[in-house]
Coordinates of C-alpha atoms in Angstrom, one line a residue:
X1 CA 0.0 0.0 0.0
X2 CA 2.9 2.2 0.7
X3 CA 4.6 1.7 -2.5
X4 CA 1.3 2.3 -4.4
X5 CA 0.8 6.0 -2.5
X6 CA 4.2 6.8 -3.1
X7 CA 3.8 6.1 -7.3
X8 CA 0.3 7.9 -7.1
X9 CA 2.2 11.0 -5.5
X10 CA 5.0 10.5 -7.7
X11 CA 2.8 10.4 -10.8
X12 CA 1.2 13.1 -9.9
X13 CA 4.1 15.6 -9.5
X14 CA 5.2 14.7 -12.4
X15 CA 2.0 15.8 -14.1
X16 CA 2.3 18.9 -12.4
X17 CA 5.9 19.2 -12.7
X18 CA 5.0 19.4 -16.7
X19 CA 3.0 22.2 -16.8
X20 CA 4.1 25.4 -17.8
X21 CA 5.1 28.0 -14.9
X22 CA 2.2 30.2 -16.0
X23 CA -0.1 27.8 -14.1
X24 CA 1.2 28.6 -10.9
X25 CA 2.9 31.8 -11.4
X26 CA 0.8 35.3 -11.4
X27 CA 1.7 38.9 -10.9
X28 CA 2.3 39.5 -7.2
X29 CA 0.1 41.8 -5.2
X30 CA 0.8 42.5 -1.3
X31 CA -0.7 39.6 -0.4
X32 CA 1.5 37.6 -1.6
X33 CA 3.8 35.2 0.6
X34 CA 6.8 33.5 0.6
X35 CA 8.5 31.3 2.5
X36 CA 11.2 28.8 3.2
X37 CA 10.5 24.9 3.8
X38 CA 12.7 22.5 5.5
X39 CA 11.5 18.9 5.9
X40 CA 13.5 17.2 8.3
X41 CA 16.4 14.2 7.7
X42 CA 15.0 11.3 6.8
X43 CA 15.4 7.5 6.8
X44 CA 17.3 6.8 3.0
X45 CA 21.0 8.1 2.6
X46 CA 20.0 11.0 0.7
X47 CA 17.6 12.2 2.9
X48 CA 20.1 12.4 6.0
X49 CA 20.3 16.4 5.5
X50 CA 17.0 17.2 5.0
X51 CA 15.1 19.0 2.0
X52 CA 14.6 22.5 1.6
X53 CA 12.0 24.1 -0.4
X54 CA 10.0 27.5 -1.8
X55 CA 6.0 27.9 -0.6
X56 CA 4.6 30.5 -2.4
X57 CA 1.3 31.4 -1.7
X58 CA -0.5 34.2 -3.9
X59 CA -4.1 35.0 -5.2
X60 CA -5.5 31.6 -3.8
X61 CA -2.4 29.7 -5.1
X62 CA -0.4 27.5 -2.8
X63 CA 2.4 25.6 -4.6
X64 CA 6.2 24.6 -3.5
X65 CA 8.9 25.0 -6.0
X66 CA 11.4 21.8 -5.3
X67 CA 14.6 21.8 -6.6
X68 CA 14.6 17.6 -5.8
X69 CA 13.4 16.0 -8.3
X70 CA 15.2 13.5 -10.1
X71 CA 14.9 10.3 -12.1
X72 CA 16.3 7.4 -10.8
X73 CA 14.9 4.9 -13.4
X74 CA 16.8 7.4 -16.0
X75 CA 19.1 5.8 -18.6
X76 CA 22.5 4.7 -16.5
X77 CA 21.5 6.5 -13.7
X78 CA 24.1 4.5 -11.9
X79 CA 26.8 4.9 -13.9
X80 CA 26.1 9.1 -14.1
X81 CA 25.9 9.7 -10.8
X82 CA 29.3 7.8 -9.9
X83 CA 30.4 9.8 -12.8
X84 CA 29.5 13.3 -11.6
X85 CA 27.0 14.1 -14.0
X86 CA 23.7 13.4 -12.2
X87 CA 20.8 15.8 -13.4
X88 CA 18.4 17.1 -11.0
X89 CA 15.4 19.0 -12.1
X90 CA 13.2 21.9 -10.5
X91 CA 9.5 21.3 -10.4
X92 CA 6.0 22.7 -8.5
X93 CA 3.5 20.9 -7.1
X94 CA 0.7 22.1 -5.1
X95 CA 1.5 22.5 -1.1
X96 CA -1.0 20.2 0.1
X97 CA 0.5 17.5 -2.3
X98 CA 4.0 17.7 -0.8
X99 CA 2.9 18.0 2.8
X100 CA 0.9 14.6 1.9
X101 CA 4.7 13.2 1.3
X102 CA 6.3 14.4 4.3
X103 CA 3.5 13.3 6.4
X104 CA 3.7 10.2 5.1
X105 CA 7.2 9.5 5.5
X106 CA 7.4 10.7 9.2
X107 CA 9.6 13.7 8.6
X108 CA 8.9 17.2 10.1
X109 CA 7.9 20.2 7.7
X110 CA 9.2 23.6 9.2
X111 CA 8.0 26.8 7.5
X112 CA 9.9 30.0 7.8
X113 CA 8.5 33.0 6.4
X114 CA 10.5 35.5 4.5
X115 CA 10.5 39.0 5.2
X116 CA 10.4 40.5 2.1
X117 CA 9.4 43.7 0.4
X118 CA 6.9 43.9 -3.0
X119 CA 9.9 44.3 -5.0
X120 CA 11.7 41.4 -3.7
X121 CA 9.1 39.0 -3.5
X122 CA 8.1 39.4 -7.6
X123 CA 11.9 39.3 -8.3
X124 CA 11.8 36.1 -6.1
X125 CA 8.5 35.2 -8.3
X126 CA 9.9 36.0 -11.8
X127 CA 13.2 33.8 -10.8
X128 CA 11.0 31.2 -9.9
X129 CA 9.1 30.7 -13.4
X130 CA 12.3 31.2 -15.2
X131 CA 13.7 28.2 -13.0
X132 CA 10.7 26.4 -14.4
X133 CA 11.2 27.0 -17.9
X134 CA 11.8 23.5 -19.7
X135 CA 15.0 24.9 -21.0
X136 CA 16.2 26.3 -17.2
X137 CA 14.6 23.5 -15.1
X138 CA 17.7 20.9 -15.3
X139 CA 20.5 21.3 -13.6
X140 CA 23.5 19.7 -12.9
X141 CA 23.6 18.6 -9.6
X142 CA 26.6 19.3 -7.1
X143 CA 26.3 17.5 -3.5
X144 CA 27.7 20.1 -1.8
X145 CA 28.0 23.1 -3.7
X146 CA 24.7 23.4 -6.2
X147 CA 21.5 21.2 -4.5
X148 CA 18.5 21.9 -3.6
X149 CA 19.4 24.4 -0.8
X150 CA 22.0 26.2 -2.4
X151 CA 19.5 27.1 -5.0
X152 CA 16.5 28.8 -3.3
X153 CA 19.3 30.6 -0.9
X154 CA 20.7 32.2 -4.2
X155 CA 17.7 33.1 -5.7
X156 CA 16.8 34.6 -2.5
X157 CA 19.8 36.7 -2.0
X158 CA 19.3 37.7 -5.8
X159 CA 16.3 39.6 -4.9
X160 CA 17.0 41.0 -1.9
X161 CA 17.5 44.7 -1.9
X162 CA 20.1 44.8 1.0
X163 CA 23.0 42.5 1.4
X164 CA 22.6 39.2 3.2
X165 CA 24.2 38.9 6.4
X166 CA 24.0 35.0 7.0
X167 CA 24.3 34.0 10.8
X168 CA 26.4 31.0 12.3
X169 CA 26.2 27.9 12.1
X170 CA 25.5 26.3 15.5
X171 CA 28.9 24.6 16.5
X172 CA 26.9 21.7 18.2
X173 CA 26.5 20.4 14.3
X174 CA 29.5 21.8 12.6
X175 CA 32.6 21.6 15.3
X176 CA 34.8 24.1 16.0
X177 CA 36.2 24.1 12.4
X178 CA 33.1 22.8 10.5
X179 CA 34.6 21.2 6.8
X180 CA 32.3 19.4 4.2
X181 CA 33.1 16.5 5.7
X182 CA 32.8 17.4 9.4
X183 CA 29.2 18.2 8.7
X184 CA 28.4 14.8 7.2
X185 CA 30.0 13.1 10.0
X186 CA 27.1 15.2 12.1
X187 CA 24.4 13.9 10.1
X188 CA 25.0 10.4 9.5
X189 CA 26.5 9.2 12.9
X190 CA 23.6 6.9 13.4
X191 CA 24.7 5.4 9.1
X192 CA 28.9 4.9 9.8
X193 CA 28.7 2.4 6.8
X194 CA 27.7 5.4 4.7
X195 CA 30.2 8.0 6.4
X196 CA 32.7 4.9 5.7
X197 CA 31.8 5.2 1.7
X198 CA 31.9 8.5 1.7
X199 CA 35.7 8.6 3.5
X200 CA 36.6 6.6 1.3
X201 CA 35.5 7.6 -1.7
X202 CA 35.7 11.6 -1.2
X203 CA 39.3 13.0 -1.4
X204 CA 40.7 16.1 0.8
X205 CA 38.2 18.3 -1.3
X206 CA 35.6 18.4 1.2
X207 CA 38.4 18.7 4.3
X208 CA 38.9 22.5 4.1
X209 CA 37.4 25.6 6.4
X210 CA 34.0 26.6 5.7
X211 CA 32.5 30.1 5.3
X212 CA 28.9 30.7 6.5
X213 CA 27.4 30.7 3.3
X214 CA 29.2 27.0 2.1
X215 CA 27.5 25.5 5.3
X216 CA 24.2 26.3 4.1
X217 CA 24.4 22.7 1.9
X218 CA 23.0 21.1 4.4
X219 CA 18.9 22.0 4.4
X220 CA 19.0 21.8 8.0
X221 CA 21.8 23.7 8.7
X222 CA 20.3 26.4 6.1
X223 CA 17.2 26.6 8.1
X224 CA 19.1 27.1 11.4
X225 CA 21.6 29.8 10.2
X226 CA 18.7 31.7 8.4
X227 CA 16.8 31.8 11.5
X228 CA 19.2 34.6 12.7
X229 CA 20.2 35.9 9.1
X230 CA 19.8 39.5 8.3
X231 CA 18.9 41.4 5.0
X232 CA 20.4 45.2 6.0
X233 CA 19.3 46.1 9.1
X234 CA 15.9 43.5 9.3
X235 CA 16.0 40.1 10.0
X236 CA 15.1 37.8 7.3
X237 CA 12.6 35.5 9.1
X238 CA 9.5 37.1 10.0
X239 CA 7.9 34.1 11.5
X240 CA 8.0 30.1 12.1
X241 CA 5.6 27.5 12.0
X242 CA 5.9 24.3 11.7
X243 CA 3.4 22.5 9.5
X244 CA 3.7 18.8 10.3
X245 CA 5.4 18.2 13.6
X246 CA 7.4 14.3 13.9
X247 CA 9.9 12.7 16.0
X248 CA 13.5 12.4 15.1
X249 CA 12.2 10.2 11.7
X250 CA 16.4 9.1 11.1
X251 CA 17.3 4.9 11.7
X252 CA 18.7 4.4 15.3
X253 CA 22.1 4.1 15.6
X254 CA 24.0 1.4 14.3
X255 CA 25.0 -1.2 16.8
X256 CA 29.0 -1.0 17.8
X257 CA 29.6 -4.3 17.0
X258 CA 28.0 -4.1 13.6
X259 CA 30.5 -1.4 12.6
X260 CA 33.1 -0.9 10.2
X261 CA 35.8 -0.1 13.1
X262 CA 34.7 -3.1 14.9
X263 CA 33.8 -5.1 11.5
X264 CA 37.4 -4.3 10.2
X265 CA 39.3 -5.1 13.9
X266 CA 37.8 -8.9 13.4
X267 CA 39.4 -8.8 9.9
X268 CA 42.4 -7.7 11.3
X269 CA 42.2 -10.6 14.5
X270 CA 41.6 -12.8 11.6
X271 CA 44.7 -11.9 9.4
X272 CA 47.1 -12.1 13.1
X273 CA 46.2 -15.7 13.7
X274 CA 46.4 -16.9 10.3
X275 CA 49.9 -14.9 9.8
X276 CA 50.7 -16.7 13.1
X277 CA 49.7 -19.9 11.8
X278 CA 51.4 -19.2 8.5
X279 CA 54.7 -18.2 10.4
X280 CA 54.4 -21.0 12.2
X281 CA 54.8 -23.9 9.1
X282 CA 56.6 -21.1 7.2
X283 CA 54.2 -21.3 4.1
X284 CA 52.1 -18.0 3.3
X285 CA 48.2 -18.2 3.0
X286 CA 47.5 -17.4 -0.3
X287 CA 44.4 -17.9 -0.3
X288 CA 43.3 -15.5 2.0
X289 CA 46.0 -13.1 0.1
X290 CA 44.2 -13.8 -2.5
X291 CA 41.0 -12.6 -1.3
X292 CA 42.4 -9.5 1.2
X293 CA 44.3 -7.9 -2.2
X294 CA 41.3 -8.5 -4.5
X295 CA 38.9 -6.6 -2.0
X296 CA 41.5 -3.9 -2.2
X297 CA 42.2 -4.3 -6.0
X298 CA 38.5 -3.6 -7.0
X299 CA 37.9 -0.7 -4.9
X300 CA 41.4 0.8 -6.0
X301 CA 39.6 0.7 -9.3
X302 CA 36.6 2.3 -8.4
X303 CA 38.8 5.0 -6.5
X304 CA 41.0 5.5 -9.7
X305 CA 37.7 6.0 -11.7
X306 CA 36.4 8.8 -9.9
X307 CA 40.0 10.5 -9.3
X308 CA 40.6 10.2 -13.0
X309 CA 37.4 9.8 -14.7
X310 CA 34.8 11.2 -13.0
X311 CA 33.7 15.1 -12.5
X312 CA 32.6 14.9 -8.9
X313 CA 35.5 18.1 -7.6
X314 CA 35.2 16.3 -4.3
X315 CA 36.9 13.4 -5.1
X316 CA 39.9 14.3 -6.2
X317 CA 42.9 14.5 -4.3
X318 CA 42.4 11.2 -2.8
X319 CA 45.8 10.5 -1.0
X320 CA 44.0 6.8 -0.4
X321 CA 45.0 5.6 -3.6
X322 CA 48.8 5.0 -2.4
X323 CA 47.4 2.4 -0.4
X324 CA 43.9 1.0 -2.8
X325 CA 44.8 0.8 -6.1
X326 CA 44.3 -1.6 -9.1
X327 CA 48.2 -2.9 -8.9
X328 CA 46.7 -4.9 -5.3
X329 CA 45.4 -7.0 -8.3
X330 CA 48.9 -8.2 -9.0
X331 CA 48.6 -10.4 -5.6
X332 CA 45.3 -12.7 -6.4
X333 CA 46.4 -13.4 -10.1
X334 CA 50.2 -14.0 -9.3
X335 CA 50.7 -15.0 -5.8
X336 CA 50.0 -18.5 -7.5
X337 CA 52.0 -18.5 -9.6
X338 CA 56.2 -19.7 -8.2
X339 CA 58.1 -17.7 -10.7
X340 CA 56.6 -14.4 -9.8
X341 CA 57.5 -14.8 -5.9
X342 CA 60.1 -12.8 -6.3
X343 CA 58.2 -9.9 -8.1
X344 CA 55.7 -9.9 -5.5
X345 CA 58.4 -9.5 -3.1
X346 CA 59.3 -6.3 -4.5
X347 CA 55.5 -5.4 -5.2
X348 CA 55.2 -6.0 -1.2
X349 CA 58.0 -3.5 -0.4
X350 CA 57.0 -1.3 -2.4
X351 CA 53.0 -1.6 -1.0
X352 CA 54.3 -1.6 2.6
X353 CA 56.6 1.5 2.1
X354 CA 53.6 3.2 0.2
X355 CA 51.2 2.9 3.0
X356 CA 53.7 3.9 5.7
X357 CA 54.6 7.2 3.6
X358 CA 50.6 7.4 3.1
X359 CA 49.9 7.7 7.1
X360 CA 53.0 9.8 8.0
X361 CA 51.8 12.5 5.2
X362 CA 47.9 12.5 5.8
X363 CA 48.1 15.0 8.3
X364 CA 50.1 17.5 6.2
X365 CA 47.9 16.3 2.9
X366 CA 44.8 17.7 5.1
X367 CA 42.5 14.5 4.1
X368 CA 40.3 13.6 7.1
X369 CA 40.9 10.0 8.0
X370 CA 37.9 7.1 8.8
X371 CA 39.0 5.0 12.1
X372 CA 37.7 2.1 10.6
X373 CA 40.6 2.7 7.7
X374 CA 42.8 1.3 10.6
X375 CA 42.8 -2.5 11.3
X376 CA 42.6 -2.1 7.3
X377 CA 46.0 -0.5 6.8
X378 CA 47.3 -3.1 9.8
X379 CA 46.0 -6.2 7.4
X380 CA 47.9 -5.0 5.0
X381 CA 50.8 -4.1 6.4
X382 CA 51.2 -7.4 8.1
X383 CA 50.3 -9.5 5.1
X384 CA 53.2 -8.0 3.3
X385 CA 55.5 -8.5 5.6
X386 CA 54.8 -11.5 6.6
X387 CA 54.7 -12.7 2.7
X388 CA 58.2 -10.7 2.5
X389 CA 59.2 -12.7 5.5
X390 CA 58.1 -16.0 4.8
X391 CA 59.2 -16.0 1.3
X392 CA 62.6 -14.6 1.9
X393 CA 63.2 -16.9 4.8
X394 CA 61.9 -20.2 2.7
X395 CA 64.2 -19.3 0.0
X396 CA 67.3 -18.7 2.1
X397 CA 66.3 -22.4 3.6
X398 CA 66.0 -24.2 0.3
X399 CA 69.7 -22.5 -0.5
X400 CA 71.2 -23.9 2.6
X401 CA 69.7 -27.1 2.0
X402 CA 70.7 -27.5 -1.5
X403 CA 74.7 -26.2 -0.4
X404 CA 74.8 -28.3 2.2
X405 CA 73.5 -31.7 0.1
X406 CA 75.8 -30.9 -2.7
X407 CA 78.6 -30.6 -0.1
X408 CA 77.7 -34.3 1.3
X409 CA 77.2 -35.5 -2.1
X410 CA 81.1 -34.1 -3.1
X411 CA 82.6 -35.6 0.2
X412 CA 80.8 -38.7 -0.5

């Protein structure tokens, strides 16, 4: 029953989201109000933020303009988001309509009413229906510097007649030194297998100082900061009310032992015994070798692709690649094979000198580390060495063995 609500809503918007602006969109008059919506974080991964959008309400029209919308059953919608060039789309739908969604889903809806002047509020209008022009509607969407908060706050600030003064963030959500990634961290502490993507995947893009105004990706955060933001020598907001009020709607925290850190740290208690073990009858596991470097292999591949290939600005530097990379895919399709031992002898040096140089530098290369990154860098520290080891020590064995039965061989 759910789904079936959710496709009528959906279907819908969509016919809504077709019509020209002139359906919504009339001349303004003194009566006419706008305001700024927040709907609170939410359950799915991009919802953890919240939503912001525009209620307009003039001559008996009440519509939102949603800068939101996007099509996930597009052609390689997949592929074009890991590649930086997901569309998103602005649309209007009638304010009763996208209540109906919120309410449904569990997630708060906060209005805050804009203080504006005639003259601002029909430049705020005439930006509107230009954004809903078929040609202007699409746009290409940035996580953290063009989304659907960023958008309304410039239009916003476009009409205003004074200069916008936005106020702080509140340090409870940001830290002292609130970066891009700082900020996630906030939101999705109850999702670390999400904050553990996203640490891996983003570089030290998102790892610098924030100003006021870059803060404001975050919906919530936007509707926090503007509470207190000034246009000239008025404040902004000229009134609150919240239309659907809802408990925190977000999952509850993860359990500890269901997370990467702890995850990862039974990896690395399982990688000890078996180097242990393997030290022990001086042969190296390669199976589990095998399996260990082609985990890291595959997502050194995905990491190369969006360094190299991909658009997203955030993810490149990524200082992780000394350590994941597609050359860890040397191990799994030659570790089996007894004339490349001593190739992946060097390989191992080489990997375990890499990821040393890697954690002395990341401090001075500013990237933000994940904990759970860790008893990862311990695996495969220790599987190098000990394969570095092992082999070494095998071979020097073999030699003395063979010297010493040619020398009994002569003397006999």
């Amino acid at each position: 029953m759910k789904k079936i609500l959710q496709k009528i809503i959906l279907l819908v918007a969509v016919m809504l989201f077709a019509l020209p602006p002139c359906a919504f969109a009339y001349l303004t008059d003194s009566l006419t109000v706008v305001s700024l919506l927040t709907c609170a974080p939410g359950k799915d991964i991009y919802e953890l933020e919240g939503h912001t959008a525009l209620r307009i309400r003039e001559n008996g029209n009440d519509y939102v303009v949603n800068w939101g919308l996007f099509d996930f059953n597009a052609p390689n919608f997949v592929y074009r988001f890991v590649k930086g060039e997901t569309d998103y789309m602005c649309g209007a739908m009638p304010t009763e309509l996208f209540l109906q969604h919120y309410r449904h889903s569990g997630r708060q809806v906060t209005e805050q009413t804009l203080n504006l002047t005639p003259d601002e509020t029909s430049k705020i209008i005439a930006a509107v229906s230009n954004n809903l022009l078929p040609l202007n509607r699409v746009y290409r969407y940035n996580y953290v510097k063009d989304n659907c908060a960023t958008r309304p706050l410039a239009i916003i600030e476009a009409s205003l007649s004074d200069s916008l003064r936005l106020a702080d963030a509140p340090r409870n959500i940001t830290g002292k030194n609130p970066t891009f990634r700082s900020i996630m961290r906030s939101y999705h502490r109850n999702y670390p297998w999400y904050q553990f993507g996203i640490d891996l995947a983003l570089g030290s893009g998102i790892d610098y100082p924030l100003s006021n105004r870059e803060t404001t990706f975050a919906p919530d955060l936007l509707m926090r900061q503007m509470q207190n933001t000034t246009a000239g020598s008025r404040k902004l907001i000229s009134g609150n009310n919240i239309l659907f009020q809802s408990p925190d709607a977000t999952d509850s925290p993860t359990p500890w032992y269901l997370t990467p850190l702890a995850i990862f740290s039974l990896i690395f208690a399982l990688a000890l015994l078996i180097t242990l073990f393997d030290l022990r009858r001086r042969s190296v596991s390669k199976w589990f070798d095998a399996i260990l470097f082609a985990a890291f292999g595959l997502i050194g591949c995905l990491l190369t692709f969006l360094v190299f290939i991909s658009s997203h600005e955030a993810t490149s530097p990524n200082y992780l690649l000394l350590w994941l990379n597609p050359l860890c895919l040397l191990v799994p399709l030659l570790i089996w094979i007894r004339r490349c031992a001593g190739f992946l002898i060097w390989y191992q040096i080489v990997n375990f000198a890499a990821i040393c140089v890697m954690i002395i530098l990341m401090p001075i290369m500013n990237q933000s580390l994940n904990l759970a990154f860790i008893p990862l860098w311990a695996c495969d520290l220790l599987r190098a060495w000990s394969y570095i080891h092992i082999t070494k020590c095998e071979r020097k064995r073999k030699n003395l063995y063979r010297i010493r039965y040619s020398g009994y061989s002569s003397y006999r």
